mmCIF file of C-alpha atoms in Angstrom:
data_model
loop_
_atom_site.group_PDB
_atom_site.id
_atom_site.type_symbol
_atom_site.label_atom_id
_atom_site.label_comp_id
_atom_site.label_asym_id
_atom_site.label_seq_id
_atom_site.Cartn_x
_atom_site.Cartn_y
_atom_site.Cartn_z
ATOM 1 C CA UNK A 1069 10.865 -33.692 -53.082
ATOM 2 C CA UNK A 1070 8.994 -36.629 -51.623
ATOM 3 C CA UNK A 1071 11.883 -37.433 -49.266
ATOM 4 C CA UNK A 1072 12.130 -33.825 -48.149
ATOM 5 C CA UNK A 1073 8.385 -33.681 -47.506
ATOM 6 C CA UNK A 1074 8.474 -36.962 -45.591
ATOM 7 C CA UNK A 1075 11.403 -35.780 -43.497
ATOM 8 C CA UNK A 1076 9.613 -32.537 -42.707
ATOM 9 C CA UNK A 1077 6.459 -34.412 -41.693
ATOM 10 C CA UNK A 1078 8.527 -36.804 -39.572
ATOM 11 C CA UNK A 1079 10.289 -33.934 -37.781
ATOM 12 C CA UNK A 1080 6.921 -32.253 -37.203
ATOM 13 C CA UNK A 1081 5.430 -35.411 -35.713
ATOM 14 C CA UNK A 1082 8.464 -35.849 -33.446
ATOM 15 C CA UNK A 1083 8.192 -32.242 -32.300
ATOM 16 C CA UNK A 1084 4.457 -32.656 -31.586
ATOM 17 C CA UNK A 1085 5.120 -35.831 -29.575
ATOM 18 C CA UNK A 1086 7.884 -34.146 -27.591
ATOM 19 C CA UNK A 1087 5.629 -31.152 -26.924
ATOM 20 C CA UNK A 1088 2.839 -33.458 -25.694
ATOM 21 C CA UNK A 1089 5.243 -35.378 -23.434
ATOM 22 C CA UNK A 1090 6.619 -32.135 -21.988
ATOM 23 C CA UNK A 1091 3.087 -30.814 -21.413
ATOM 24 C CA UNK A 1092 1.999 -34.027 -19.649
ATOM 25 C CA UNK A 1093 5.166 -34.090 -17.547
ATOM 26 C CA UNK A 1094 4.654 -30.457 -16.572
ATOM 27 C CA UNK A 1095 1.023 -31.140 -15.587
ATOM 28 C CA UNK A 1096 2.032 -34.206 -13.549
ATOM 29 C CA UNK A 1097 4.786 -32.264 -11.774
ATOM 30 C CA UNK A 1098 2.429 -29.379 -10.996
ATOM 31 C CA UNK A 1099 -0.201 -31.804 -9.629
ATOM 32 C CA UNK A 1100 2.378 -33.572 -7.421
ATOM 33 C CA UNK A 1101 3.604 -30.246 -6.060
ATOM 34 C CA UNK A 1102 0.015 -29.128 -5.413
ATOM 35 C CA UNK A 1103 -0.819 -32.307 -3.488
ATOM 36 C CA UNK A 1104 2.385 -32.126 -1.461
ATOM 37 C CA UNK A 1105 1.637 -28.507 -0.632
ATOM 38 C CA UNK A 1106 -1.877 -29.401 0.546
ATOM 39 C CA UNK A 1107 -0.563 -32.292 2.651
ATOM 40 C CA UNK A 1108 2.130 -30.138 4.223
ATOM 41 C CA UNK A 1109 -0.412 -27.416 4.926
ATOM 42 C CA UNK A 1110 -2.788 -29.874 6.583
ATOM 43 C CA UNK A 1111 0.033 -31.368 8.636
ATOM 44 C CA UNK A 1112 1.223 -27.958 9.754
ATOM 45 C CA UNK A 1113 -2.267 -26.660 10.551
ATOM 46 C CA UNK A 1114 -2.580 -26.816 14.338
ATOM 47 C CA UNK A 1115 -5.706 -28.116 16.025
ATOM 48 C CA UNK A 1116 -5.985 -24.978 18.117
ATOM 49 C CA UNK A 1117 -9.346 -24.131 19.755
ATOM 50 C CA UNK A 1118 -11.552 -21.764 17.796
ATOM 51 C CA UNK A 1119 -13.917 -20.998 20.681
ATOM 52 C CA UNK A 1120 -14.658 -21.846 24.300
ATOM 53 C CA UNK A 1121 -17.650 -21.356 26.616
ATOM 54 C CA UNK A 1122 -17.600 -21.203 30.418
ATOM 55 C CA UNK A 1123 -20.368 -22.268 32.828
ATOM 56 C CA UNK A 1124 -22.660 -23.336 30.008
ATOM 57 C CA UNK A 1125 -25.924 -25.266 29.691
ATOM 58 C CA UNK A 1126 -27.266 -26.783 26.468
ATOM 59 C CA UNK A 1127 -30.841 -28.090 26.206
ATOM 60 C CA UNK A 1128 -31.575 -30.767 23.592
ATOM 61 C CA UNK A 1129 -35.250 -31.191 22.677
ATOM 62 C CA UNK A 1130 -36.701 -34.515 21.482
ATOM 63 C CA UNK A 1131 -38.821 -34.899 18.343
ATOM 64 C CA UNK A 1132 -41.908 -34.829 20.590
ATOM 65 C CA UNK A 1133 -40.994 -31.317 21.696
ATOM 66 C CA UNK A 1134 -40.209 -32.466 25.234
ATOM 67 C CA UNK A 1135 -36.768 -31.917 26.844
ATOM 68 C CA UNK A 1136 -34.427 -34.801 26.006
ATOM 69 C CA UNK A 1137 -31.340 -33.844 28.009
ATOM 70 C CA UNK A 1138 -29.429 -30.905 29.452
ATOM 71 C CA UNK A 1139 -25.641 -30.881 29.061
ATOM 72 C CA UNK A 1140 -23.619 -28.532 31.267
ATOM 73 C CA UNK A 1141 -20.063 -27.951 32.436
ATOM 74 C CA UNK A 1142 -17.524 -25.502 33.782
ATOM 75 C CA UNK A 1143 -15.753 -24.990 30.440
ATOM 76 C CA UNK A 1144 -16.218 -26.240 26.873
ATOM 77 C CA UNK A 1145 -13.331 -25.979 24.389
ATOM 78 C CA UNK A 1146 -13.954 -26.724 20.690
ATOM 79 C CA UNK A 1147 -11.201 -27.787 18.268
ATOM 80 C CA UNK A 1148 -12.142 -27.271 14.593
ATOM 81 C CA UNK A 1149 -9.765 -29.706 12.858
ATOM 82 C CA UNK A 1150 -11.140 -32.767 14.686
ATOM 83 C CA UNK A 1151 -14.550 -31.179 15.448
ATOM 84 C CA UNK A 1152 -14.309 -32.318 19.066
ATOM 85 C CA UNK A 1153 -15.200 -30.440 22.238
ATOM 86 C CA UNK A 1154 -13.584 -31.016 25.633
ATOM 87 C CA UNK A 1155 -15.600 -30.276 28.786
ATOM 88 C CA UNK A 1156 -14.381 -29.780 32.336
ATOM 89 C CA UNK A 1157 -16.663 -31.115 35.075
ATOM 90 C CA UNK A 1158 -19.305 -32.339 32.648
ATOM 91 C CA UNK A 1159 -22.865 -33.128 33.728
ATOM 92 C CA UNK A 1160 -25.890 -34.429 31.868
ATOM 93 C CA UNK A 1161 -29.495 -34.602 32.997
ATOM 94 C CA UNK A 1162 -31.472 -36.985 30.773
ATOM 95 C CA UNK A 1163 -35.257 -37.197 30.751
ATOM 96 C CA UNK A 1164 -37.187 -40.405 30.082
ATOM 97 C CA UNK A 1165 -41.002 -40.645 30.070
ATOM 98 C CA UNK A 1166 -42.318 -42.356 33.186
ATOM 99 C CA UNK A 1167 -38.923 -42.285 34.954
ATOM 100 C CA UNK A 1168 -37.061 -39.893 37.182
ATOM 101 C CA UNK A 1169 -34.261 -37.956 35.402
ATOM 102 C CA UNK A 1170 -30.907 -39.682 34.956
ATOM 103 C CA UNK A 1171 -28.048 -37.552 36.287
ATOM 104 C CA UNK A 1172 -24.576 -38.341 34.880
ATOM 105 C CA UNK A 1173 -21.333 -36.556 35.711
ATOM 106 C CA UNK A 1174 -17.578 -36.939 35.113
ATOM 107 C CA UNK A 1175 -14.370 -34.995 35.690
ATOM 108 C CA UNK A 1176 -13.842 -34.644 31.929
ATOM 109 C CA UNK A 1177 -15.903 -35.228 28.812
ATOM 110 C CA UNK A 1178 -15.368 -35.165 25.076
ATOM 111 C CA UNK A 1179 -18.104 -34.586 22.503
ATOM 112 C CA UNK A 1180 -17.809 -36.098 19.026
ATOM 113 C CA UNK A 1181 -20.069 -33.666 17.178
ATOM 114 C CA UNK A 1182 -20.335 -35.619 13.929
ATOM 115 C CA UNK A 1183 -21.761 -38.713 15.654
ATOM 116 C CA UNK A 1184 -23.143 -36.951 18.766
ATOM 117 C CA UNK A 1185 -21.274 -39.266 21.134
ATOM 118 C CA UNK A 1186 -20.119 -38.141 24.567
ATOM 119 C CA UNK A 1187 -17.193 -39.773 26.372
ATOM 120 C CA UNK A 1188 -16.984 -39.220 30.138
ATOM 121 C CA UNK A 1189 -13.691 -39.785 31.965
ATOM 122 C CA UNK A 1190 -12.674 -39.752 35.619
ATOM 123 C CA UNK A 1191 -14.915 -40.452 38.632
ATOM 124 C CA UNK A 1192 -17.953 -41.051 36.471
ATOM 125 C CA UNK A 1193 -21.195 -41.284 38.431
ATOM 126 C CA UNK A 1194 -24.731 -41.998 37.237
ATOM 127 C CA UNK A 1195 -27.665 -41.449 39.595
ATOM 128 C CA UNK A 1196 -31.366 -42.167 39.141
ATOM 129 C CA UNK A 1197 -33.434 -40.917 42.059
ATOM 130 C CA UNK A 1198 -36.172 -43.077 43.553
ATOM 131 C CA UNK A 1199 -39.766 -42.605 42.444
ATOM 132 C CA UNK A 1200 -43.029 -43.618 44.095
ATOM 133 C CA UNK A 1201 -42.900 -47.019 42.396
ATOM 134 C CA UNK A 1202 -39.182 -47.734 41.899
ATOM 135 C CA UNK A 1203 -36.057 -47.655 44.029
ATOM 136 C CA UNK A 1204 -33.252 -45.310 43.043
ATOM 137 C CA UNK A 1205 -29.734 -46.434 42.199
ATOM 138 C CA UNK A 1206 -26.182 -45.122 41.760
ATOM 139 C CA UNK A 1207 -23.558 -46.382 39.336
ATOM 140 C CA UNK A 1208 -19.818 -45.591 39.457
ATOM 141 C CA UNK A 1209 -17.033 -46.234 36.937
ATOM 142 C CA UNK A 1210 -13.991 -44.475 35.451
ATOM 143 C CA UNK A 1211 -15.111 -44.101 31.829
ATOM 144 C CA UNK A 1212 -18.464 -44.104 30.100
ATOM 145 C CA UNK A 1213 -19.754 -43.596 26.562
ATOM 146 C CA UNK A 1214 -23.100 -41.844 26.211
ATOM 147 C CA UNK A 1215 -25.194 -42.157 23.041
ATOM 148 C CA UNK A 1216 -27.905 -39.542 23.660
ATOM 149 C CA UNK A 1217 -29.737 -40.054 20.364
ATOM 150 C CA UNK A 1218 -30.075 -43.804 21.028
ATOM 151 C CA UNK A 1219 -30.566 -43.246 24.790
ATOM 152 C CA UNK A 1220 -27.805 -45.761 25.507
ATOM 153 C CA UNK A 1221 -24.877 -46.012 27.937
ATOM 154 C CA UNK A 1222 -21.898 -48.335 27.558
ATOM 155 C CA UNK A 1223 -18.472 -49.014 29.089
ATOM 156 C CA UNK A 1224 -15.805 -51.738 28.967
ATOM 157 C CA UNK A 1225 -14.509 -50.940 32.459
ATOM 158 C CA UNK A 1226 -15.552 -52.227 35.890
ATOM 159 C CA UNK A 1227 -18.757 -50.749 37.292
ATOM 160 C CA UNK A 1228 -20.333 -50.659 40.736
ATOM 161 C CA UNK A 1229 -24.093 -50.244 41.119
ATOM 162 C CA UNK A 1230 -25.796 -49.650 44.457
ATOM 163 C CA UNK A 1231 -29.552 -49.697 44.964
ATOM 164 C CA UNK A 1232 -30.694 -49.408 48.547
ATOM 165 C CA UNK A 1233 -28.642 -51.980 50.461
ATOM 166 C CA UNK A 1234 -27.974 -54.118 47.396
ATOM 167 C CA UNK A 1235 -24.738 -53.951 45.421
ATOM 168 C CA UNK A 1236 -23.951 -55.196 41.924
ATOM 169 C CA UNK A 1237 -20.485 -55.186 40.330
ATOM 170 C CA UNK A 1238 -19.169 -56.324 36.979
ATOM 171 C CA UNK A 1239 -16.969 -55.463 34.018
ATOM 172 C CA UNK A 1240 -18.474 -54.197 30.786
ATOM 173 C CA UNK A 1241 -21.940 -52.667 30.849
ATOM 174 C CA UNK A 1242 -24.635 -51.828 28.307
ATOM 175 C CA UNK A 1243 -27.830 -49.909 29.083
ATOM 176 C CA UNK A 1244 -30.655 -49.126 26.655
ATOM 177 C CA UNK A 1245 -33.142 -46.905 28.476
ATOM 178 C CA UNK A 1246 -35.647 -46.866 25.612
ATOM 179 C CA UNK A 1247 -36.015 -50.654 25.440
ATOM 180 C CA UNK A 1248 -35.333 -51.336 29.129
ATOM 181 C CA UNK A 1249 -32.159 -53.378 28.523
ATOM 182 C CA UNK A 1250 -29.426 -53.688 31.157
ATOM 183 C CA UNK A 1251 -26.449 -56.010 30.736
ATOM 184 C CA UNK A 1252 -23.173 -56.704 32.544
ATOM 185 C CA UNK A 1253 -20.682 -58.650 30.443
ATOM 186 C CA UNK A 1254 -18.390 -60.482 32.875
ATOM 187 C CA UNK A 1255 -17.158 -60.897 36.464
ATOM 188 C CA UNK A 1256 -20.652 -60.200 37.769
ATOM 189 C CA UNK A 1257 -21.166 -60.311 41.546
ATOM 190 C CA UNK A 1258 -24.081 -59.192 43.675
ATOM 191 C CA UNK A 1259 -24.656 -58.547 47.368
ATOM 192 C CA UNK A 1260 -28.275 -58.383 48.513
ATOM 193 C CA UNK A 1261 -29.106 -57.380 52.076
ATOM 194 C CA UNK A 1262 -32.496 -57.710 53.737
ATOM 195 C CA UNK A 1263 -34.066 -54.375 54.522
ATOM 196 C CA UNK A 1264 -33.803 -54.980 58.293
ATOM 197 C CA UNK A 1265 -30.043 -55.766 58.286
ATOM 198 C CA UNK A 1266 -27.058 -53.439 57.960
ATOM 199 C CA UNK A 1267 -24.278 -56.057 57.938
ATOM 200 C CA UNK A 1268 -22.555 -57.309 54.795
ATOM 201 C CA UNK A 1269 -24.206 -60.247 53.136
ATOM 202 C CA UNK A 1270 -22.703 -63.046 51.092
ATOM 203 C CA UNK A 1271 -22.581 -63.482 47.370
ATOM 204 C CA UNK A 1272 -25.471 -65.470 45.856
#
């Protein structure tokens, strides 16, 4: 009787272990299939635009309640998967206390909405008009990164800056309008002409 009882208990234990193994294996297989299905669905989901806006203007207001910048363009196309917006013929008018507005434009732009960064591409031009106390200037390059929240501008490409009859060129630029920082990284050259001359001057 004892052997029969032991054998029955042994068979029961074996059956319970097998049932547990089968249950765990089934759960693991179902989880693997679920993850593969999610990955395949994400890979197959196209990054098609979910909306677009033509001839738009967006006003961003600073914490002080004053206008911070106006972003405009011919067409804005938003893509939901990457949360990026592409803009044709993008323009931005930025306002800084005590300074004339900074006008920036480019053939194309891309907005990274999560970080609020704006990349400008193609014939990028930045213009600050003259005021009663300061001379205006114009900057040209082929790509520019705008950080509106930090009021900063940066690029790794060559830039050309003209102010009056003076010209400054270099590669790699960083501008912090809030703290009044301007920096060219390398290959910096300048041409400064006296106000009464129109001919090309030499490099300092």
